[in-house]
Amino acid sequence: MSEPVLSVDHLTIKLPAGADRPYAVEDVSFDLKRGEILCIVGESGSGKSMSAHALMGLLPEGVAPVAGKILYAGVDLLTLSETDLRDMRGRKIAMVFQEPMAALNPLMRVEDQIAEVFEAHGLHTPQERRTRAVKLLEEVGIPDPPKAAKAFPFQMSGGQRQRVVIAMALALEPEVLIADEPTTALDVTTQAQILHLIRALQRRRGMSVMFITHDFGVVAEIADRVAVMQSGQVVETGTATAVLGAPQHAYTRKLLAAIPKLAAGQGRRATKASPLLQVSGLNKTFRTSHGLFGRSERVVRAIDQVNLTLFEGETLGIVGESGSGKSTLGRCLVRLIEPDTGTVTLAGVDMAHLKGEALRAARKTIQMIFQDPYASLNPRMTVGRIIADGPIAHGVPKAEALAKAAELLSLVGLDSSALARYPHEFSGGQRQRIGIARALALEPRVIIADEAVSALDVSIQAQVLDLLADLKQRLNLSLVFITHDLRVAATICDRIIVMQKGRIVEMGETHDIFTRPQQDYTRLLLDAIPGRSMDEAAVAAAAR
Amino acid sequence: MEFWKRFSRHRGAVIGLVFLLLIVAIAVLTPMLFPSSPWRMVQRPFLPPFTMDRFPLGTDALGRDVLAGLAYGAQVSLIIGLISTAAALLIGIPIGLIAGYFGGLVDDVLMRFTEFFQTVPSFALAIVLVAIFQPSIVSIIAAIGIVSWPPVARLVRAEVLSLRSREYVEAAILSGQTNTTIILRQILPNTLSPIIVLASLMVATAILLESSLSFMGLGDPNLMSWGYMIGAARTVIRQAWWLSFFPGVAILLTVLALNLIGEGLNDALNPRLSRKGK
Amino acid sequence: MIGFILARLGKSAAILVAIVALNFLLIHAAPGDPAAVMAGEAGASDEKFLAQLRTQFGLDKSLPEQMALYMKGVLTLDLGYSYRQQMPVADLIFSRLPATLLLTFSAFAISLVLGTLAGVLASARVGSWADTLISTAALIFYATPLFWVALMAVILFSVTLDWLPGFGYETVGAGYTGLRRVLDIAEHLILPALTLGLFFMAVYMRMTRASMLEVRGLDFVKTARAKGLAPRTILWRHVFRNAMLPIVTLAGLQAGQLVGGAVLTETVFAWPGIGRLMFEALAQRDYNLLLGIFFISAAMVLLFNLITDVAYRVVDPRIRAS
């Protein structure tokens, strides 16, 4: 490749007093070369996002660079005045953010938000700005650009919004584009499209792109070169092939090893057993009415004629994108959401039509593990009470329930001293273990895990998945595993159900779904999984 | 401990708290400090302030001691402020909890009811309630309570609505806890911080309301209150400015102290929210 | 939009009817017989006169009957007759309404404009002396009893400095006309409108400041900065417009308090509006008049609410679409 467009030279960024460490980024150096895509990859808290914000002079209050340089076109950006920085932002270096909905002003039309970029730098007439906005929308592949230009952000889908944000960033043909986790908030198929778009635009315009991500799959898809960050430091840099194929640093190796492997599930075969949970003809329609007399009604068929069976001892995956109804289905099974019609037969009892005391008793058999390790534990209760409250509600004496809670904690790999502590004292992964212990407290036969590892960093994710697999074996549990992540589904599930718009598209053994998908939508999902090349390389290496 | 550290970081709140404690001390010690009735004539009328050491703030049109009046007024303000706020909480919290937790039709009915009360001009309603049921400490407390519960109900409902869909509440439902247990153990404790902050501000508003009612001549005729003192001095404002000035300052400082405490509580109890305000 | 306004009008009308009914019951729950009070004052207390008064007021009918009659009257804007003032209630109210509308709308406008401007200024320079000054002033205004500020303003600006008239709506007996009269009324309006507006100014200022600071931390503001926009453009176009949303809502909720506050202000400044009329009606147990005033003030509050709801829809496209 050629000379660096931008180089970060021994950069150190200080965090405000009271943060968990003194520096967000410490003595970090890397170059962004002309016409390349450099991926900065790391887990949460690695400082990858802070470095990006420092380039734009957009660090949050109280966070400031204290040493080092950021050289662009021979000038140290850290020494520029706010006015000079402003002139450079958007024109020379542009940025794309993670959350496309939050990144757009909800009260302004799309065309105005794009036209504003020209206005900021005093370019063109208002009329021409608008014409260019429409052209940009066309370039980023939004259907019907003139109409989209007049739309407000809330009227667009997530993927379209991210395209608008990209259009804004491209408006002044910047030399450098910084993309901060631009696909993390998107569905997997949309993510594939946006990655493709960024790659295509980068090639067409010869831009240099600094792409920040936590996902090695995305790295494999898009990166020319990679810099791996761990707690504020760059531990490894190199070409994508080198870093992914032959990682040098132990941390990189650990991260790569933690990625769930698609191949893992492909060797798995479901064992036939007796059915434990049977769902037939399940429906749920959401109606939202507006106005006094409910004149305009919006009807969403969240679950549409769903039939499924969970066999004893198996892990059944339910995969789909957002809006597929997978979470609603999980909540209908335990009656956190009331299904409209249909039956949910659990060990011979129809859960869907129980009431009051009978429902309370029946729910002991089916428990749930939740997504958000922060929202799923009551911040004002001790861990002991959080776990023991269920048994206590079912009449177990308090002392006995707490003793049981201590056992459960050690079962999920936590010390029993955790009993008297509060949730905020624990990390995300530990909290998720507490959530698992709570679900086990009532000795259920079925556990529904709703995106149970989605909020966790990849290395923690691997540990929690191992724990679940292990507990399932030891306690003879059956698992319904709801996830958007096909990699995770591949590693843990025996069978998989693919959902789209409330309907089951395809159902089959994990091996068959991944090797011989029958439906177009399933194929689309599989093709969109980022970093498939990594798996293929691994399979090829194993075969050799 | 953590709470005190955060509270004391707000300098105004500490000053407010010290001042409020002082007022409370005065209110408690009043019968000792001023053993005779505040209604008794003790000196010539219209004695200007700072002329006699025994009556530093002077006397009113009937020769009554202004300082003693202020001390007795502190009792009235604090008692009415606290009890009427408690009354408003007793109405507002259950309504908000029930509306937010059960949702649907119950929520609709309760919220229409609340909106209705918010539409009626609250001060006008308070005046009418007190006037119709005859001014007395009970009718004043009831009137203030009745006009000030809607914000409580709305706040609690909003909090409950956001907590209701929290995963730990769903987990509690799944674990077989009853609605009562869930409301009281999982939800209510997590709504307390904003309620406490609101309550401290409501005491301030209640004191203002009581003084306004007394000013209009709708105070308890047996109680010397700050609002009454200002109202009675209105007609003689040209010759005796101090008669309305000092009670007004007393109200201002007490309400200010309560507002400052409210801000401090907000910083201490909702650290995430208040950080944004800094 | 038209459909929305019609629906909201329908809802407001329903609330208004409910308020009228509740007020009617409330007033009739009051202890004491207005006929007896009147007869007592007139010095005639014989049974025959009392009965005659009762028939005249319709007090001899049952409560539901009285209520039905009253509600029917309200629907045709016939608010009954004030036997105290010997005038139809509607005429009394409409003769006083302009003064109150002038007072409340000026106070509202002053407080909203000055309050939000001060809030924006304070938030733009958090921690500066301007912020400290504005925040402290807001804190004090927020804690000051309205009637007391009014009195102190009279002492200072009217009695001591003699800059502004301290009471009344216009100079009585001066016989001004045209522009001279407008200026005279404006001069009389300054103190009442400012004192009434002061508290609400503090409310809007605090709210604006907090709201601006919150919006300033949102992602789209970062996007705006990344575009290279000037700070002033970001402040007004991105931060302020979004920060206004909660303030519009608040303004609607405050309407009721504004009308209530007018009672105090009108009392202190001898402003001939319906606030003072209400207090007089209460003192004289003139129940028809009192009910009429309730009806009008509730209608005013609902109107305020409707205006803010419409404003909200104009500002926020998301609400407009739903």
mmCIF file with all atom_site columns, N, CA and C in Angstrom, chain A residues 288-332:
data_model
loop_
_atom_site.group_PDB
_atom_site.id
_atom_site.type_symbol
_atom_site.label_atom_id
_atom_site.label_alt_id
_atom_site.label_comp_id
_atom_site.label_asym_id
_atom_site.label_entity_id
_atom_site.label_seq_id
_atom_site.pdbx_PDB_ins_code
_atom_site.Cartn_x
_atom_site.Cartn_y
_atom_site.Cartn_z
_atom_site.occupancy
_atom_site.B_iso_or_equiv
_atom_site.pdbx_formal_charge
_atom_site.auth_seq_id
_atom_site.auth_comp_id
_atom_site.auth_asym_id
_atom_site.auth_atom_id
_atom_site.pdbx_PDB_model_num
ATOM 1   N N  . THR A 1 288 ? -52.257 -1.396  17.946 1.00 0.00 ? 288 THR A N  1
ATOM 2   C CA . THR A 1 288 ? -52.033 -0.113  18.597 1.00 0.00 ? 288 THR A CA 1
ATOM 3   C C  . THR A 1 288 ? -53.033 0.853   17.990 1.00 0.00 ? 288 THR A C  1
ATOM 4   N N  . SER A 1 289 ? -53.845 1.433   18.856 1.00 0.00 ? 289 SER A N  1
ATOM 5   C CA . SER A 1 289 ? -54.828 2.375   18.332 1.00 0.00 ? 289 SER A CA 1
ATOM 6   C C  . SER A 1 289 ? -54.400 3.777   18.719 1.00 0.00 ? 289 SER A C  1
ATOM 7   N N  . HIS A 1 290 ? -54.616 4.693   17.817 1.00 0.00 ? 290 HIS A N  1
ATOM 8   C CA . HIS A 1 290 ? -54.300 6.085   18.086 1.00 0.00 ? 290 HIS A CA 1
ATOM 9   C C  . HIS A 1 290 ? -55.593 6.880   18.139 1.00 0.00 ? 290 HIS A C  1
ATOM 10  N N  . GLY A 1 291 ? -55.517 8.004   18.770 1.00 0.00 ? 291 GLY A N  1
ATOM 11  C CA . GLY A 1 291 ? -56.670 8.891   18.781 1.00 0.00 ? 291 GLY A CA 1
ATOM 12  C C  . GLY A 1 291 ? -57.724 8.431   19.750 1.00 0.00 ? 291 GLY A C  1
ATOM 13  N N  . LEU A 1 292 ? -58.696 9.273   19.955 1.00 0.00 ? 292 LEU A N  1
ATOM 14  C CA . LEU A 1 292 ? -59.686 9.071   20.997 1.00 0.00 ? 292 LEU A CA 1
ATOM 15  C C  . LEU A 1 292 ? -60.547 7.841   20.742 1.00 0.00 ? 292 LEU A C  1
ATOM 16  N N  . PHE A 1 293 ? -60.960 7.672   19.517 1.00 0.00 ? 293 PHE A N  1
ATOM 17  C CA . PHE A 1 293 ? -61.887 6.582   19.234 1.00 0.00 ? 293 PHE A CA 1
ATOM 18  C C  . PHE A 1 293 ? -61.198 5.451   18.486 1.00 0.00 ? 293 PHE A C  1
ATOM 19  N N  . GLY A 1 294 ? -59.861 5.416   18.587 1.00 0.00 ? 294 GLY A N  1
ATOM 20  C CA . GLY A 1 294 ? -59.116 4.338   17.945 1.00 0.00 ? 294 GLY A CA 1
ATOM 21  C C  . GLY A 1 294 ? -59.365 4.279   16.457 1.00 0.00 ? 294 GLY A C  1
ATOM 22  N N  . ARG A 1 295 ? -59.383 5.437   15.831 1.00 0.00 ? 295 ARG A N  1
ATOM 23  C CA . ARG A 1 295 ? -59.736 5.476   14.415 1.00 0.00 ? 295 ARG A CA 1
ATOM 24  C C  . ARG A 1 295 ? -58.694 4.769   13.558 1.00 0.00 ? 295 ARG A C  1
ATOM 25  N N  . SER A 1 296 ? -57.433 5.199   13.691 1.00 0.00 ? 296 SER A N  1
ATOM 26  C CA . SER A 1 296 ? -56.417 4.558   12.871 1.00 0.00 ? 296 SER A CA 1
ATOM 27  C C  . SER A 1 296 ? -55.802 3.434   13.691 1.00 0.00 ? 296 SER A C  1
ATOM 28  N N  . GLU A 1 297 ? -55.906 2.215   13.223 1.00 0.00 ? 297 GLU A N  1
ATOM 29  C CA . GLU A 1 297 ? -55.400 1.087   13.986 1.00 0.00 ? 297 GLU A CA 1
ATOM 30  C C  . GLU A 1 297 ? -54.268 0.443   13.219 1.00 0.00 ? 297 GLU A C  1
ATOM 31  N N  . ARG A 1 298 ? -53.192 0.129   13.970 1.00 0.00 ? 298 ARG A N  1
ATOM 32  C CA . ARG A 1 298 ? -52.072 -0.563  13.342 1.00 0.00 ? 298 ARG A CA 1
ATOM 33  C C  . ARG A 1 298 ? -52.079 -1.993  13.864 1.00 0.00 ? 298 ARG A C  1
ATOM 34  N N  . VAL A 1 299 ? -52.100 -2.943  12.961 1.00 0.00 ? 299 VAL A N  1
ATOM 35  C CA . VAL A 1 299 ? -52.190 -4.328  13.391 1.00 0.00 ? 299 VAL A CA 1
ATOM 36  C C  . VAL A 1 299 ? -50.900 -5.044  13.005 1.00 0.00 ? 299 VAL A C  1
ATOM 37  N N  . VAL A 1 300 ? -50.258 -5.664  13.989 1.00 0.00 ? 300 VAL A N  1
ATOM 38  C CA . VAL A 1 300 ? -49.041 -6.422  13.713 1.00 0.00 ? 300 VAL A CA 1
ATOM 39  C C  . VAL A 1 300 ? -49.273 -7.869  14.117 1.00 0.00 ? 300 VAL A C  1
ATOM 40  N N  . ARG A 1 301 ? -49.113 -8.770  13.157 1.00 0.00 ? 301 ARG A N  1
ATOM 41  C CA . ARG A 1 301 ? -49.238 -10.192 13.496 1.00 0.00 ? 301 ARG A CA 1
ATOM 42  C C  . ARG A 1 301 ? -47.881 -10.664 13.997 1.00 0.00 ? 301 ARG A C  1
ATOM 43  N N  . ALA A 1 302 ? -47.695 -10.592 15.307 1.00 0.00 ? 302 ALA A N  1
ATOM 44  C CA . ALA A 1 302 ? -46.383 -10.890 15.887 1.00 0.00 ? 302 ALA A CA 1
ATOM 45  C C  . ALA A 1 302 ? -46.083 -12.380 15.831 1.00 0.00 ? 302 ALA A C  1
ATOM 46  N N  . ILE A 1 303 ? -47.123 -13.203 16.036 1.00 0.00 ? 303 ILE A N  1
ATOM 47  C CA . ILE A 1 303 ? -46.966 -14.654 15.909 1.00 0.00 ? 303 ILE A CA 1
ATOM 48  C C  . ILE A 1 303 ? -48.118 -15.150 15.070 1.00 0.00 ? 303 ILE A C  1
ATOM 49  N N  . ASP A 1 304 ? -47.772 -15.888 14.017 1.00 0.00 ? 304 ASP A N  1
ATOM 50  C CA . ASP A 1 304 ? -48.784 -16.257 13.046 1.00 0.00 ? 304 ASP A CA 1
ATOM 51  C C  . ASP A 1 304 ? -48.805 -17.786 12.881 1.00 0.00 ? 304 ASP A C  1
ATOM 52  N N  . GLN A 1 305 ? -49.760 -18.439 13.502 1.00 0.00 ? 305 GLN A N  1
ATOM 53  C CA . GLN A 1 305 ? -49.936 -19.891 13.355 1.00 0.00 ? 305 GLN A CA 1
ATOM 54  C C  . GLN A 1 305 ? -48.639 -20.666 13.590 1.00 0.00 ? 305 GLN A C  1
ATOM 55  N N  . VAL A 1 306 ? -48.126 -20.566 14.796 1.00 0.00 ? 306 VAL A N  1
ATOM 56  C CA . VAL A 1 306 ? -46.864 -21.246 15.076 1.00 0.00 ? 306 VAL A CA 1
ATOM 57  C C  . VAL A 1 306 ? -47.118 -22.616 15.716 1.00 0.00 ? 306 VAL A C  1
ATOM 58  N N  . ASN A 1 307 ? -46.478 -23.649 15.150 1.00 0.00 ? 307 ASN A N  1
ATOM 59  C CA . ASN A 1 307 ? -46.509 -24.993 15.722 1.00 0.00 ? 307 ASN A CA 1
ATOM 60  C C  . ASN A 1 307 ? -45.070 -25.414 15.950 1.00 0.00 ? 307 ASN A C  1
ATOM 61  N N  . LEU A 1 308 ? -44.794 -25.953 17.128 1.00 0.00 ? 308 LEU A N  1
ATOM 62  C CA . LEU A 1 308 ? -43.448 -26.501 17.328 1.00 0.00 ? 308 LEU A CA 1
ATOM 63  C C  . LEU A 1 308 ? -43.448 -27.486 18.484 1.00 0.00 ? 308 LEU A C  1
ATOM 64  N N  . THR A 1 309 ? -42.404 -28.322 18.511 1.00 0.00 ? 309 THR A N  1
ATOM 65  C CA . THR A 1 309 ? -42.258 -29.298 19.582 1.00 0.00 ? 309 THR A CA 1
ATOM 66  C C  . THR A 1 309 ? -40.841 -29.209 20.141 1.00 0.00 ? 309 THR A C  1
ATOM 67  N N  . LEU A 1 310 ? -40.756 -29.231 21.467 1.00 0.00 ? 310 LEU A N  1
ATOM 68  C CA . LEU A 1 310 ? -39.448 -29.281 22.111 1.00 0.00 ? 310 LEU A CA 1
ATOM 69  C C  . LEU A 1 310 ? -39.322 -30.667 22.746 1.00 0.00 ? 310 LEU A C  1
ATOM 70  N N  . PHE A 1 311 ? -38.263 -31.394 22.361 1.00 0.00 ? 311 PHE A N  1
ATOM 71  C CA . PHE A 1 311 ? -38.089 -32.735 22.913 1.00 0.00 ? 311 PHE A CA 1
ATOM 72  C C  . PHE A 1 311 ? -37.291 -32.686 24.198 1.00 0.00 ? 311 PHE A C  1
ATOM 73  N N  . GLU A 1 312 ? -37.477 -33.693 25.001 1.00 0.00 ? 312 GLU A N  1
ATOM 74  C CA . GLU A 1 312 ? -36.774 -33.762 26.274 1.00 0.00 ? 312 GLU A CA 1
ATOM 75  C C  . GLU A 1 312 ? -35.263 -33.777 26.036 1.00 0.00 ? 312 GLU A C  1
ATOM 76  N N  . GLY A 1 313 ? -34.560 -32.902 26.754 1.00 0.00 ? 313 GLY A N  1
ATOM 77  C CA . GLY A 1 313 ? -33.103 -32.904 26.698 1.00 0.00 ? 313 GLY A CA 1
ATOM 78  C C  . GLY A 1 313 ? -32.493 -32.221 25.504 1.00 0.00 ? 313 GLY A C  1
ATOM 79  N N  . GLU A 1 314 ? -33.304 -31.597 24.663 1.00 0.00 ? 314 GLU A N  1
ATOM 80  C CA . GLU A 1 314 ? -32.700 -30.962 23.492 1.00 0.00 ? 314 GLU A CA 1
ATOM 81  C C  . GLU A 1 314 ? -32.605 -29.451 23.663 1.00 0.00 ? 314 GLU A C  1
ATOM 82  N N  . THR A 1 315 ? -31.802 -28.823 22.796 1.00 0.00 ? 315 THR A N  1
ATOM 83  C CA . THR A 1 315 ? -31.753 -27.372 22.731 1.00 0.00 ? 315 THR A CA 1
ATOM 84  C C  . THR A 1 315 ? -32.329 -26.963 21.386 1.00 0.00 ? 315 THR A C  1
ATOM 85  N N  . LEU A 1 316 ? -33.435 -26.225 21.475 1.00 0.00 ? 316 LEU A N  1
ATOM 86  C CA . LEU A 1 316 ? -34.099 -25.800 20.257 1.00 0.00 ? 316 LEU A CA 1
ATOM 87  C C  . LEU A 1 316 ? -33.808 -24.317 20.052 1.00 0.00 ? 316 LEU A C  1
ATOM 88  N N  . GLY A 1 317 ? -33.205 -23.986 18.920 1.00 0.00 ? 317 GLY A N  1
ATOM 89  C CA . GLY A 1 317 ? -32.906 -22.580 18.653 1.00 0.00 ? 317 GLY A CA 1
ATOM 90  C C  . GLY A 1 317 ? -34.037 -21.917 17.896 1.00 0.00 ? 317 GLY A C  1
ATOM 91  N N  . ILE A 1 318 ? -34.352 -20.679 18.277 1.00 0.00 ? 318 ILE A N  1
ATOM 92  C CA . ILE A 1 318 ? -35.290 -19.910 17.471 1.00 0.00 ? 318 ILE A CA 1
ATOM 93  C C  . ILE A 1 318 ? -34.519 -18.700 16.972 1.00 0.00 ? 318 ILE A C  1
ATOM 94  N N  . VAL A 1 319 ? -34.274 -18.648 15.664 1.00 0.00 ? 319 VAL A N  1
ATOM 95  C CA . VAL A 1 319 ? -33.490 -17.544 15.140 1.00 0.00 ? 319 VAL A CA 1
ATOM 96  C C  . VAL A 1 319 ? -34.344 -16.685 14.217 1.00 0.00 ? 319 VAL A C  1
ATOM 97  N N  . GLY A 1 320 ? -33.974 -15.441 14.118 1.00 0.00 ? 320 GLY A N  1
ATOM 98  C CA . GLY A 1 320 ? -34.680 -14.516 13.243 1.00 0.00 ? 320 GLY A CA 1
ATOM 99  C C  . GLY A 1 320 ? -34.157 -13.122 13.477 1.00 0.00 ? 320 GLY A C  1
ATOM 100 N N  . GLU A 1 321 ? -34.554 -12.218 12.584 1.00 0.00 ? 321 GLU A N  1
ATOM 101 C CA . GLU A 1 321 ? -34.106 -10.835 12.730 1.00 0.00 ? 321 GLU A CA 1
ATOM 102 C C  . GLU A 1 321 ? -35.089 -10.092 13.625 1.00 0.00 ? 321 GLU A C  1
ATOM 103 N N  . SER A 1 322 ? -34.800 -8.808  13.897 1.00 0.00 ? 322 SER A N  1
ATOM 104 C CA . SER A 1 322 ? -35.726 -8.080  14.753 1.00 0.00 ? 322 SER A CA 1
ATOM 105 C C  . SER A 1 322 ? -37.082 -7.970  14.049 1.00 0.00 ? 322 SER A C  1
ATOM 106 N N  . GLY A 1 323 ? -38.134 -8.114  14.830 1.00 0.00 ? 323 GLY A N  1
ATOM 107 C CA . GLY A 1 323 ? -39.470 -8.079  14.253 1.00 0.00 ? 323 GLY A CA 1
ATOM 108 C C  . GLY A 1 323 ? -39.934 -9.425  13.732 1.00 0.00 ? 323 GLY A C  1
ATOM 109 N N  . SER A 1 324 ? -39.122 -10.476 13.931 1.00 0.00 ? 324 SER A N  1
ATOM 110 C CA . SER A 1 324 ? -39.532 -11.786 13.429 1.00 0.00 ? 324 SER A CA 1
ATOM 111 C C  . SER A 1 324 ? -40.527 -12.447 14.371 1.00 0.00 ? 324 SER A C  1
ATOM 112 N N  . GLY A 1 325 ? -40.650 -11.923 15.586 1.00 0.00 ? 325 GLY A N  1
ATOM 113 C CA . GLY A 1 325 ? -41.592 -12.496 16.547 1.00 0.00 ? 325 GLY A CA 1
ATOM 114 C C  . GLY A 1 325 ? -40.959 -13.510 17.470 1.00 0.00 ? 325 GLY A C  1
ATOM 115 N N  . LYS A 1 326 ? -39.624 -13.688 17.384 1.00 0.00 ? 326 LYS A N  1
ATOM 116 C CA . LYS A 1 326 ? -39.003 -14.731 18.191 1.00 0.00 ? 326 LYS A CA 1
ATOM 117 C C  . LYS A 1 326 ? -39.094 -14.453 19.692 1.00 0.00 ? 326 LYS A C  1
ATOM 118 N N  . SER A 1 327 ? -38.919 -13.170 20.078 1.00 0.00 ? 327 SER A N  1
ATOM 119 C CA . SER A 1 327 ? -39.011 -12.850 21.504 1.00 0.00 ? 327 SER A CA 1
ATOM 120 C C  . SER A 1 327 ? -40.448 -12.926 22.004 1.00 0.00 ? 327 SER A C  1
ATOM 121 N N  . THR A 1 328 ? -41.390 -12.472 21.174 1.00 0.00 ? 328 THR A N  1
ATOM 122 C CA . THR A 1 328 ? -42.805 -12.569 21.535 1.00 0.00 ? 328 THR A CA 1
ATOM 123 C C  . THR A 1 328 ? -43.186 -14.028 21.732 1.00 0.00 ? 328 THR A C  1
ATOM 124 N N  . LEU A 1 329 ? -42.683 -14.896 20.845 1.00 0.00 ? 329 LEU A N  1
ATOM 125 C CA . LEU A 1 329 ? -42.971 -16.317 20.972 1.00 0.00 ? 329 LEU A CA 1
ATOM 126 C C  . LEU A 1 329 ? -42.472 -16.842 22.311 1.00 0.00 ? 329 LEU A C  1
ATOM 127 N N  . GLY A 1 330 ? -41.224 -16.496 22.665 1.00 0.00 ? 330 GLY A N  1
ATOM 128 C CA . GLY A 1 330 ? -40.664 -16.945 23.938 1.00 0.00 ? 330 GLY A CA 1
ATOM 129 C C  . GLY A 1 330 ? -41.521 -16.492 25.111 1.00 0.00 ? 330 GLY A C  1
ATOM 130 N N  . ARG A 1 331 ? -41.989 -15.238 25.065 1.00 0.00 ? 331 ARG A N  1
ATOM 131 C CA . ARG A 1 331 ? -42.786 -14.708 26.173 1.00 0.00 ? 331 ARG A CA 1
ATOM 132 C C  . ARG A 1 331 ? -44.196 -15.296 26.191 1.00 0.00 ? 331 ARG A C  1
ATOM 133 N N  . CYS A 1 332 ? -44.691 -15.694 25.029 1.00 0.00 ? 332 CYS A N  1
ATOM 134 C CA . CYS A 1 332 ? -46.009 -16.344 24.993 1.00 0.00 ? 332 CYS A CA 1
ATOM 135 C C  . CYS A 1 332 ? -45.938 -17.728 25.645 1.00 0.00 ? 332 CYS A C  1
#
